[in-house]
XYZ file of N, CA and C in Angstrom:
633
model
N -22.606 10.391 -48.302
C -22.254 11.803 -48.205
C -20.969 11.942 -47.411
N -19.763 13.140 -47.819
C -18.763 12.795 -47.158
C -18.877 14.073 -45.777
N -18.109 13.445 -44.951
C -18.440 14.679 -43.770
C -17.165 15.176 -43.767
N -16.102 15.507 -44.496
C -15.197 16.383 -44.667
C -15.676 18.094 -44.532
N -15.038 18.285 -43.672
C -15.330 19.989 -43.185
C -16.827 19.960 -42.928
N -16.946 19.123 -41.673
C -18.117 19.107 -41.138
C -18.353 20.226 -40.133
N -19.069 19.950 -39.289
C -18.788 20.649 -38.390
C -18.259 20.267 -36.864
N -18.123 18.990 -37.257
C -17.590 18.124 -35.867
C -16.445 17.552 -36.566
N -16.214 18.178 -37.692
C -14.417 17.406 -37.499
C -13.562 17.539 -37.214
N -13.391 18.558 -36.016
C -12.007 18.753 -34.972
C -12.453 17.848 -33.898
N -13.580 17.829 -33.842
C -14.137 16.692 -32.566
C -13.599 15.299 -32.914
N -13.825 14.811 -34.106
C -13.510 13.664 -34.773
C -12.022 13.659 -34.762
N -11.425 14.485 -35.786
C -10.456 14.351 -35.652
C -9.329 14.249 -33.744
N -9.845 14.639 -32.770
C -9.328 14.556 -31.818
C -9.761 13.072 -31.308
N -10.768 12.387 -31.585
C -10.780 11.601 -31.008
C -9.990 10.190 -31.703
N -9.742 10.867 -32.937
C -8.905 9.882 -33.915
C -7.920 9.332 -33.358
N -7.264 10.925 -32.385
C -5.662 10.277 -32.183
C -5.869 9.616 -31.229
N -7.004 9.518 -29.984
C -6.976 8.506 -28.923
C -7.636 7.382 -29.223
N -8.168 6.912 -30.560
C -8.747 5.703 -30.766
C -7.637 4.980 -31.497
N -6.984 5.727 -32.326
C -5.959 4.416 -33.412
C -4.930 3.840 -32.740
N -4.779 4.371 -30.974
C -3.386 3.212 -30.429
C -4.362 2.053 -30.104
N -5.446 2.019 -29.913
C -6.115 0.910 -29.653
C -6.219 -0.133 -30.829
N -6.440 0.213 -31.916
C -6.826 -0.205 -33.460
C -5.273 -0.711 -33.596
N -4.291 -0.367 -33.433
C -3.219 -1.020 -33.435
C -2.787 -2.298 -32.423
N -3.141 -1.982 -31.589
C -3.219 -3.445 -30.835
C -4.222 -4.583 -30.691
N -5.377 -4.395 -31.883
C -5.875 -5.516 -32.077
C -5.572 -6.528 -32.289
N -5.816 -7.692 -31.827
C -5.260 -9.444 -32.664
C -5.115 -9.304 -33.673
N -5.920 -8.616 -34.747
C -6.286 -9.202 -35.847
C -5.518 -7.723 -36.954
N -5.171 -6.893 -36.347
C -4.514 -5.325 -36.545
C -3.604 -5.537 -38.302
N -3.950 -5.196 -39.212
C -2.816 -5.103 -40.440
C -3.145 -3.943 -40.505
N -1.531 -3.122 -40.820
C -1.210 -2.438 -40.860
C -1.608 -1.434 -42.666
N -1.002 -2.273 -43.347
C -1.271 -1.806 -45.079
C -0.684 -3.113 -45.647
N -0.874 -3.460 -46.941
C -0.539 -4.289 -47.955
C 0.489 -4.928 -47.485
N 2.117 -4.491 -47.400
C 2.895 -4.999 -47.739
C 3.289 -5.796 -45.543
N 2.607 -4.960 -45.303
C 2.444 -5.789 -43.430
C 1.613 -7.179 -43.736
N 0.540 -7.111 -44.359
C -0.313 -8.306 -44.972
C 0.322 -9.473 -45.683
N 1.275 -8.933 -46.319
C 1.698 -9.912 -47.514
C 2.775 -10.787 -46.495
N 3.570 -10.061 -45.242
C 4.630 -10.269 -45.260
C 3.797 -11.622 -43.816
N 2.570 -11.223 -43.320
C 2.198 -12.467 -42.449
C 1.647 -13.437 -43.153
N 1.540 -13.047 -44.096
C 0.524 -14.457 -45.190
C 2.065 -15.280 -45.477
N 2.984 -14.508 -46.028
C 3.991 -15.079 -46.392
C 4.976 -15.875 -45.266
N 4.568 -15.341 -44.147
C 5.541 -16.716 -42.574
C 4.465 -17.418 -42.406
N 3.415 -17.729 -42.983
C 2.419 -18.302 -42.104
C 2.775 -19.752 -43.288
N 2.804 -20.840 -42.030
C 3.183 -22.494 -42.521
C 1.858 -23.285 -42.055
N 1.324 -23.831 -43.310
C 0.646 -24.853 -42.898
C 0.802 -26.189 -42.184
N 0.353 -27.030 -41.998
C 0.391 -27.871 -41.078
C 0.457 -29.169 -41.922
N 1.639 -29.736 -41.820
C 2.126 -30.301 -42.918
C 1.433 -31.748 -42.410
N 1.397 -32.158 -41.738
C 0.544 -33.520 -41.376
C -0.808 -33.405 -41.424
N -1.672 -31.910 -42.081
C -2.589 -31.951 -42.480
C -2.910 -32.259 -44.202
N -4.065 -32.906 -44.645
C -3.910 -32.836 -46.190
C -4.793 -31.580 -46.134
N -5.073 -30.643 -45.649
C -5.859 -29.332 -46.282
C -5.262 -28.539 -45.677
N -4.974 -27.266 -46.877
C -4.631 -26.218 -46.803
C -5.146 -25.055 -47.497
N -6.121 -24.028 -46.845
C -7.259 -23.180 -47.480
C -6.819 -21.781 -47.042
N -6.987 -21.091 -47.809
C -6.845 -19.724 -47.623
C -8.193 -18.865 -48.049
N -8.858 -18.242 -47.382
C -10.097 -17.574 -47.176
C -9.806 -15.933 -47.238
N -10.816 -15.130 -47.714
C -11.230 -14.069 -47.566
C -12.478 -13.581 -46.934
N -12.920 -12.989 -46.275
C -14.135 -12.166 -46.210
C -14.365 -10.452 -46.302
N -15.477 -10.063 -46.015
C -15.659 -8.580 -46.719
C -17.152 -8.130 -45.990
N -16.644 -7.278 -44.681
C -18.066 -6.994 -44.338
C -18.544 -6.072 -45.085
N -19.641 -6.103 -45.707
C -20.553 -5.403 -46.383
C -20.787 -3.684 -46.080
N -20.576 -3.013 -46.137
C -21.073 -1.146 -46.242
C -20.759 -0.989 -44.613
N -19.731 -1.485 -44.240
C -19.429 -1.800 -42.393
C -19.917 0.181 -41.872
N -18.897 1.011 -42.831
C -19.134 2.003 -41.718
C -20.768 3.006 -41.707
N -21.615 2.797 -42.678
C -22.865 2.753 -42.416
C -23.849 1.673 -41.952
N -23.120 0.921 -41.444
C -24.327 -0.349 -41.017
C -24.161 -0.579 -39.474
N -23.531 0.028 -38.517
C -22.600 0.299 -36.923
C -23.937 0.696 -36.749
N -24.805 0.090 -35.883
C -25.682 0.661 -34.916
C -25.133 1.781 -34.000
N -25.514 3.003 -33.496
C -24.686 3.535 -32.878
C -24.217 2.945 -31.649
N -25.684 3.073 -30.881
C -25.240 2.453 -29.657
C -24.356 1.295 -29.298
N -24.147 0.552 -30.015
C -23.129 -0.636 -30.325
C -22.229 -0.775 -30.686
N -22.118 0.518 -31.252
C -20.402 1.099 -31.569
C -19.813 1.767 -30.504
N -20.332 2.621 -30.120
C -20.634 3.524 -28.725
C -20.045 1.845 -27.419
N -20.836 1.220 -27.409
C -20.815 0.047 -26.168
C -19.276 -0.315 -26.754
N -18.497 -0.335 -28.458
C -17.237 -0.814 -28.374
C -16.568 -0.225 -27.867
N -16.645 1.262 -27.454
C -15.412 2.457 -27.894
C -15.582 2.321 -26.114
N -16.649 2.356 -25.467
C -16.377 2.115 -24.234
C -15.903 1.261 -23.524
N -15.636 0.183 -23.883
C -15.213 -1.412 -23.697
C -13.554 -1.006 -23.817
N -13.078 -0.010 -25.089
C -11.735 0.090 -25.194
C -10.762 1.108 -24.287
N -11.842 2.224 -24.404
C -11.648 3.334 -23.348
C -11.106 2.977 -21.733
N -12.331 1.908 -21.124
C -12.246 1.662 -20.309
C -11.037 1.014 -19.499
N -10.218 0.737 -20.622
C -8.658 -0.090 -19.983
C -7.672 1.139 -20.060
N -7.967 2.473 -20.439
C -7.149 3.243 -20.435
C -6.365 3.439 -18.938
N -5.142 3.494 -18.830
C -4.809 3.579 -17.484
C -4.900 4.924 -16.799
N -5.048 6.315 -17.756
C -5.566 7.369 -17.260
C -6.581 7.083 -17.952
N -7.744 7.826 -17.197
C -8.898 7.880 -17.410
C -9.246 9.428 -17.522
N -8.318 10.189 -17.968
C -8.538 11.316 -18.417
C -8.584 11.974 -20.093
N -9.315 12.247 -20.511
C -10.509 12.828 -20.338
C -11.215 11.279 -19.533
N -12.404 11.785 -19.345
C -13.276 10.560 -18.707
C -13.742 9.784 -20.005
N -14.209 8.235 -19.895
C -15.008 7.715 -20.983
C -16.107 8.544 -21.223
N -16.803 8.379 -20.193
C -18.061 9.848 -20.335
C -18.086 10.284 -21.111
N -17.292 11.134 -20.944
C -16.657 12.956 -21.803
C -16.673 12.348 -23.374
N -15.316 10.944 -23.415
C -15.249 10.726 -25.182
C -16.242 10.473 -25.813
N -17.265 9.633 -24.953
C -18.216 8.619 -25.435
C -19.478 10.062 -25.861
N -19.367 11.218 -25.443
C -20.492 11.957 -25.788
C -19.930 12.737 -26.829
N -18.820 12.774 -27.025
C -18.027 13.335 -28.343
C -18.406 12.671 -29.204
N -18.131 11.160 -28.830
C -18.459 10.174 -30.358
C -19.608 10.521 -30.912
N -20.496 10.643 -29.579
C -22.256 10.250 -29.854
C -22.161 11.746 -31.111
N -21.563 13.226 -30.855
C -21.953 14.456 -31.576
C -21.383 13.933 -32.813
N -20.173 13.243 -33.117
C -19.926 13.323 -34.684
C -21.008 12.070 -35.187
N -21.541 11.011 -34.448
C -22.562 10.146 -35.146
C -23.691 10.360 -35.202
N -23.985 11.930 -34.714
C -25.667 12.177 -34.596
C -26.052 13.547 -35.504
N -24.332 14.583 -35.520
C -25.090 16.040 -36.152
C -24.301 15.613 -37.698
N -25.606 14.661 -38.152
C -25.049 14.697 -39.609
C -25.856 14.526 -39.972
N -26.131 15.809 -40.273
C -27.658 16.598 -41.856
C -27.184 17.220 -42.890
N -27.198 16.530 -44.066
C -27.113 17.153 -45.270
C -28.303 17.920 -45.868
N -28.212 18.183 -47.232
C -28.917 18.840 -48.249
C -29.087 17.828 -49.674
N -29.606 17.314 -49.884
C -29.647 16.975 -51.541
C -30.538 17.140 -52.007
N -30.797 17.438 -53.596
C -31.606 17.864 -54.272
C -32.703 18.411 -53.341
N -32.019 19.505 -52.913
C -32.896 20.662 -51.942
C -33.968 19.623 -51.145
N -33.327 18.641 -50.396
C -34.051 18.001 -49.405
C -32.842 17.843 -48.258
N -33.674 18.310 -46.718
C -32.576 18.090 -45.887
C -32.547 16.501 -44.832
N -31.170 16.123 -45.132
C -31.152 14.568 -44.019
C -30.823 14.792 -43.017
N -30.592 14.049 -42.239
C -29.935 13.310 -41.073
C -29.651 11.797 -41.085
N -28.074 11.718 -41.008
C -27.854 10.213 -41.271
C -28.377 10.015 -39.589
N -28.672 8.563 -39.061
C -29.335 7.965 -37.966
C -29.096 7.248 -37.750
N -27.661 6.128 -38.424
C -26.772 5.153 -37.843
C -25.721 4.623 -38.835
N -24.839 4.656 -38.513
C -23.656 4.811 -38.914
C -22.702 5.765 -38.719
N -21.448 6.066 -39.566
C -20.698 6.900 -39.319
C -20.052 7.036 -40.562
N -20.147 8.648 -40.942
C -20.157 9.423 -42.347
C -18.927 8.976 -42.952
N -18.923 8.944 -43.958
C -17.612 8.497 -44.798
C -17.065 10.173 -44.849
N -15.150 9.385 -44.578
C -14.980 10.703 -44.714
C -14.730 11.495 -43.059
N -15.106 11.100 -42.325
C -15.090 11.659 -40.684
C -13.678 11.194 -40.488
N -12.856 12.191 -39.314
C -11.705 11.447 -39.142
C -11.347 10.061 -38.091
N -12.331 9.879 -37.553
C -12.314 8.936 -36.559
C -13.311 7.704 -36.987
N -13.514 7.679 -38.456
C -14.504 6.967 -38.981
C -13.849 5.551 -39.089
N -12.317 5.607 -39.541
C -11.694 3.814 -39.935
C -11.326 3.587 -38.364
N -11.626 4.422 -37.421
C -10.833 3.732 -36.206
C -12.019 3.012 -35.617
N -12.892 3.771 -35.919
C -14.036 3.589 -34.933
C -14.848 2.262 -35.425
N -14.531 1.856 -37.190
C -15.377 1.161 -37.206
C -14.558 0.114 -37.240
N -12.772 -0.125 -37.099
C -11.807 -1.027 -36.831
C -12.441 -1.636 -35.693
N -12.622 -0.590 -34.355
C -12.572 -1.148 -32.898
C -14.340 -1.828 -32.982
N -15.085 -1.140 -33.448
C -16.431 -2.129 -33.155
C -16.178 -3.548 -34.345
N -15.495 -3.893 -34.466
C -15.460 -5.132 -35.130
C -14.312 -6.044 -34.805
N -13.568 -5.236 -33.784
C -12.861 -5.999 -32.527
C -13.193 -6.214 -31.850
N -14.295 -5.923 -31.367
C -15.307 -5.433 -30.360
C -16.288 -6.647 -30.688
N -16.301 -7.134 -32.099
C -17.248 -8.172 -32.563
C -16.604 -9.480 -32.157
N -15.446 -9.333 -32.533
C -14.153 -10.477 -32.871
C -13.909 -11.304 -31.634
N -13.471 -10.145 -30.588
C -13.198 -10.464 -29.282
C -14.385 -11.301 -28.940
N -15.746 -10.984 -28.949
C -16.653 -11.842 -28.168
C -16.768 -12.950 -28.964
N -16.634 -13.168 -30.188
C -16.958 -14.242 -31.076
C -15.450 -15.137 -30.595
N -14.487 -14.852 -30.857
C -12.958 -15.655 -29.911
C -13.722 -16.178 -28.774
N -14.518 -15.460 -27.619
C -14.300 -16.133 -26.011
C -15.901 -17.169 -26.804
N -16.912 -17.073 -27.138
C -17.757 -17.839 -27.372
C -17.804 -19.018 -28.373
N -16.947 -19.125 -29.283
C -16.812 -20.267 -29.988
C -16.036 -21.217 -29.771
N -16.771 -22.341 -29.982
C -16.108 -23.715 -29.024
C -15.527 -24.718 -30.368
N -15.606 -24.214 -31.610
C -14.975 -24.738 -32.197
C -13.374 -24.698 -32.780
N -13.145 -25.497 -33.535
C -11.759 -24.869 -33.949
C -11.610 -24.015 -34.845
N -10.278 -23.234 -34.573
C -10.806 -21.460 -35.030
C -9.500 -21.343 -36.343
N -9.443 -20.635 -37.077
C -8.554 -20.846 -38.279
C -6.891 -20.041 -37.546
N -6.036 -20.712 -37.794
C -4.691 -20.305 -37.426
C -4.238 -18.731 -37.801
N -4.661 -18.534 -38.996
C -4.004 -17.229 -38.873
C -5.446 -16.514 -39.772
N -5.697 -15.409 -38.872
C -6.983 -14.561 -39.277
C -6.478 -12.693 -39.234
N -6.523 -12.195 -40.174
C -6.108 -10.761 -39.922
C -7.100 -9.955 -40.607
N -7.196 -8.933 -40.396
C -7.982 -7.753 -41.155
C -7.575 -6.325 -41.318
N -7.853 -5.739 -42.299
C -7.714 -4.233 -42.494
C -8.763 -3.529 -42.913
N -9.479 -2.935 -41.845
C -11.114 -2.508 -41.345
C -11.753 -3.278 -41.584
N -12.432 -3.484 -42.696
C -13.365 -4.349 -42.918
C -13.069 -6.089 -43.787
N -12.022 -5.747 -44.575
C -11.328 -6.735 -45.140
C -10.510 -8.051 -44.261
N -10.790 -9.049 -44.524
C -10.618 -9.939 -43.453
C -9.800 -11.284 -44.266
N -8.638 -11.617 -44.194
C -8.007 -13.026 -44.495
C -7.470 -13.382 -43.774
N -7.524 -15.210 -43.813
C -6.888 -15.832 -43.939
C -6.923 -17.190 -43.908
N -6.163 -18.068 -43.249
C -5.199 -19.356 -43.858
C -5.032 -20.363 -42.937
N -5.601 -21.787 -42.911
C -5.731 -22.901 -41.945
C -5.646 -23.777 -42.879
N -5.360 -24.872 -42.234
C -4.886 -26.296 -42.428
C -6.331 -27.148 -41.369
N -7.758 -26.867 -41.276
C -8.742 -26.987 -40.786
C -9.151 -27.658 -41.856
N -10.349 -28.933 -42.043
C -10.792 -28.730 -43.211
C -11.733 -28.035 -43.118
N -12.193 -28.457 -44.851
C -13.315 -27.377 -45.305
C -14.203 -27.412 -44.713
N -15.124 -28.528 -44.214
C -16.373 -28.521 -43.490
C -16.241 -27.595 -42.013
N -14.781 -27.381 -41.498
C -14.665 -27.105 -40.228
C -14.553 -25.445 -40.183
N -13.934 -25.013 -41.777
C -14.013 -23.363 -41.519
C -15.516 -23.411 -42.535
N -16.361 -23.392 -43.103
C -17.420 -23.254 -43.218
C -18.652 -23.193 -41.759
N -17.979 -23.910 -40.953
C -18.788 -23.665 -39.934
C -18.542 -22.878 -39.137
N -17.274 -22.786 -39.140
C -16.936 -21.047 -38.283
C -17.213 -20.074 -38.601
N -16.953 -19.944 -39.847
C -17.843 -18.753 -41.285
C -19.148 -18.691 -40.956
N -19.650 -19.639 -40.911
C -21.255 -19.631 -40.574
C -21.286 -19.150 -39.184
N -20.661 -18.949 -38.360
C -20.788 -18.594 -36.836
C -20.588 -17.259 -36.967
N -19.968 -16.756 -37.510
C -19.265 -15.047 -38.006
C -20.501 -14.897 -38.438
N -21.130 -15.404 -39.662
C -21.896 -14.569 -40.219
C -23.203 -14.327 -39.207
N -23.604 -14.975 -38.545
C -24.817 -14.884 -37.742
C -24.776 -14.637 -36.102
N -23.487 -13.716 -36.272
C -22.873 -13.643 -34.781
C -23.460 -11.976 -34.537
N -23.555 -11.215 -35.396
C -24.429 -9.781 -35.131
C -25.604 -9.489 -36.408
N -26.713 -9.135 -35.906
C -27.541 -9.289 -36.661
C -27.417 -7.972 -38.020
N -26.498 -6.854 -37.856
C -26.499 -5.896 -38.439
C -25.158 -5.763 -39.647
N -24.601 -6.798 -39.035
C -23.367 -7.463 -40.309
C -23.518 -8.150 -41.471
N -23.321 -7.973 -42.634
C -23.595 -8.931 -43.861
C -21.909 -9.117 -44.358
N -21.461 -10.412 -44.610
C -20.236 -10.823 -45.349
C -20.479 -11.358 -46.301
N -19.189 -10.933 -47.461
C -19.070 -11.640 -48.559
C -18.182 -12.687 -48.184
N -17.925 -13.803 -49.112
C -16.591 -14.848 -48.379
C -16.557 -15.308 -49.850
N -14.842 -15.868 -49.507
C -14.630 -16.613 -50.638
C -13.048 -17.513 -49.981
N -13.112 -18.666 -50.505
C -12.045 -20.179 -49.921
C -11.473 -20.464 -51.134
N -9.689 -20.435 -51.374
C -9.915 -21.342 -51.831
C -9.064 -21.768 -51.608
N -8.779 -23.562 -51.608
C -7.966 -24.393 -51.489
C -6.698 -24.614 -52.431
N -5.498 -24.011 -51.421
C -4.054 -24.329 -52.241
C -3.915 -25.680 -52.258
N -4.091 -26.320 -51.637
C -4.033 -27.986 -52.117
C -3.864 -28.459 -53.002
N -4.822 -28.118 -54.119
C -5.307 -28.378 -55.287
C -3.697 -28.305 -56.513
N -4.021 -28.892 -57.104
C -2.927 -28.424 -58.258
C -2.210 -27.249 -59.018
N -3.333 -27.163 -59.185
C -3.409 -25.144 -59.335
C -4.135 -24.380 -58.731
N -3.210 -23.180 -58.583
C -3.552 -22.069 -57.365
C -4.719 -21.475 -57.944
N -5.235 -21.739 -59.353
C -6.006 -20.939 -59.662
C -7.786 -21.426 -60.088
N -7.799 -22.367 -59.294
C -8.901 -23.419 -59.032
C -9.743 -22.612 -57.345
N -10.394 -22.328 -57.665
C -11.201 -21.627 -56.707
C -12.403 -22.378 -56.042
N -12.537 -22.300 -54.795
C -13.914 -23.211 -54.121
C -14.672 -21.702 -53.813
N -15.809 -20.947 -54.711
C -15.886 -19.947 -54.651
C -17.606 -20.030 -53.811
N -17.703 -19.553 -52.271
C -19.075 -19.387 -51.708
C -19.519 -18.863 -51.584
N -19.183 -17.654 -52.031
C -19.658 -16.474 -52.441
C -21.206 -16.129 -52.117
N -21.887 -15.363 -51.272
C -23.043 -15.103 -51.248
C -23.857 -13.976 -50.830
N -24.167 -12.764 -51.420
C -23.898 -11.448 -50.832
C -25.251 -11.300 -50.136
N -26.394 -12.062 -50.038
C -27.249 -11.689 -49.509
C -27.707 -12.894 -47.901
N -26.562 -13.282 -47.600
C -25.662 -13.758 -46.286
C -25.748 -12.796 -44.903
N -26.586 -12.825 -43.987
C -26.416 -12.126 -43.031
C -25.861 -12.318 -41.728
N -25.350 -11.958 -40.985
C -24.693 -12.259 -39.410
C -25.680 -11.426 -38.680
């Protein structure tokens, strides 16, 4: 259901403009397409490696699947480095909570309440669900002790990229992503430029994959 001309979307929308300078300074931050193309395109493999893989992933229905409170625990995590602290986190964090809680529709003359997630369509909906999956990223970076793929970017939920790791070594990082929050599901797919042709796919595809 879309929450366009809700009744909390001046709320939303205000909190839009203080969440997307954060969403821009993520590690992992792409901007649109042609910002994407242009880091895939400087990014050099590691020529004394023989593998060279380029990966995708795809979190699954991301901005209805955000526990609140856990989205809520990101936006405070980001808030909190603000160097004014005006408005207070407090104050934003109970704003967030009204656009993720007063959402009751009507369908076929039955009335809802969505109860976790965040409405498609809200204006603070791609920021919010950018930062809780920086919010994912960041802790999965300080806790993994393996080796991590050279260049990793995303745009909300859409996630590539490109190492000179082998295969056994980003399959196991993949496998660490996927089972790193229990409320995340990814699609993935590898495939190795190595190969002769670009159009030879190592496809792992597995949509019923949970983190």
């Amino acid at each position: 259901m879309s929450a366009c001309s809700c009744p909390t979307e001046q709320i939303s929308k205000y909190l839009d403009g203080i969440l997307q300078p954060f969403v821009s300074k993520l590690p992992t931050y792409v901007k649109d397409t042609n910002h994407c193309l242009a880091l895939v395109d400087a990014f050099k493999f590691d020529n004394t490696s023989q593998s060279s893989l380029l990966f995708t992933m795809d979190v699954k229905s991301l901005y209805t699947v955000i526990p609140n409170q856990d989205g809520l625990r990101a936006l405070q995590h980001y808030l909190d480095k603000r160097d004014t602290q005006q408005p207070s986190t407090t104050t934003l964090l109970r704003l967030a909570e009204l656009v993720l809680s007063f959402n009751a529709f009507r369908y076929d003359d039955r009335f809802y309440k969505q109860v976790g997630g965040v409405s498609m369509g809200t204006r603070m909906g791609p920021s919010y669900a950018c930062l809780f999956i920086g919010f994912i990223e960041e802790q999965i970076d300080n806790s993994y002790t393996g080796r991590k793929p050279e260049l990793l970017k995303r745009f909300i939920d859409d996630i590539v990229g490109a190492t000179s790791m082998e295969m056994a070594e980003l399959k196991t990082y993949i496998n660490f992503v996927q089972e790193f929050h229990p409320a995340l599901e990814y699609t993935f797919n590898i495939t190795d430029v190595s190969l002769p042709f670009l159009d030879i796919y190592l496809s792992i595809e597995d949509d019923h994959i949970r983190t």
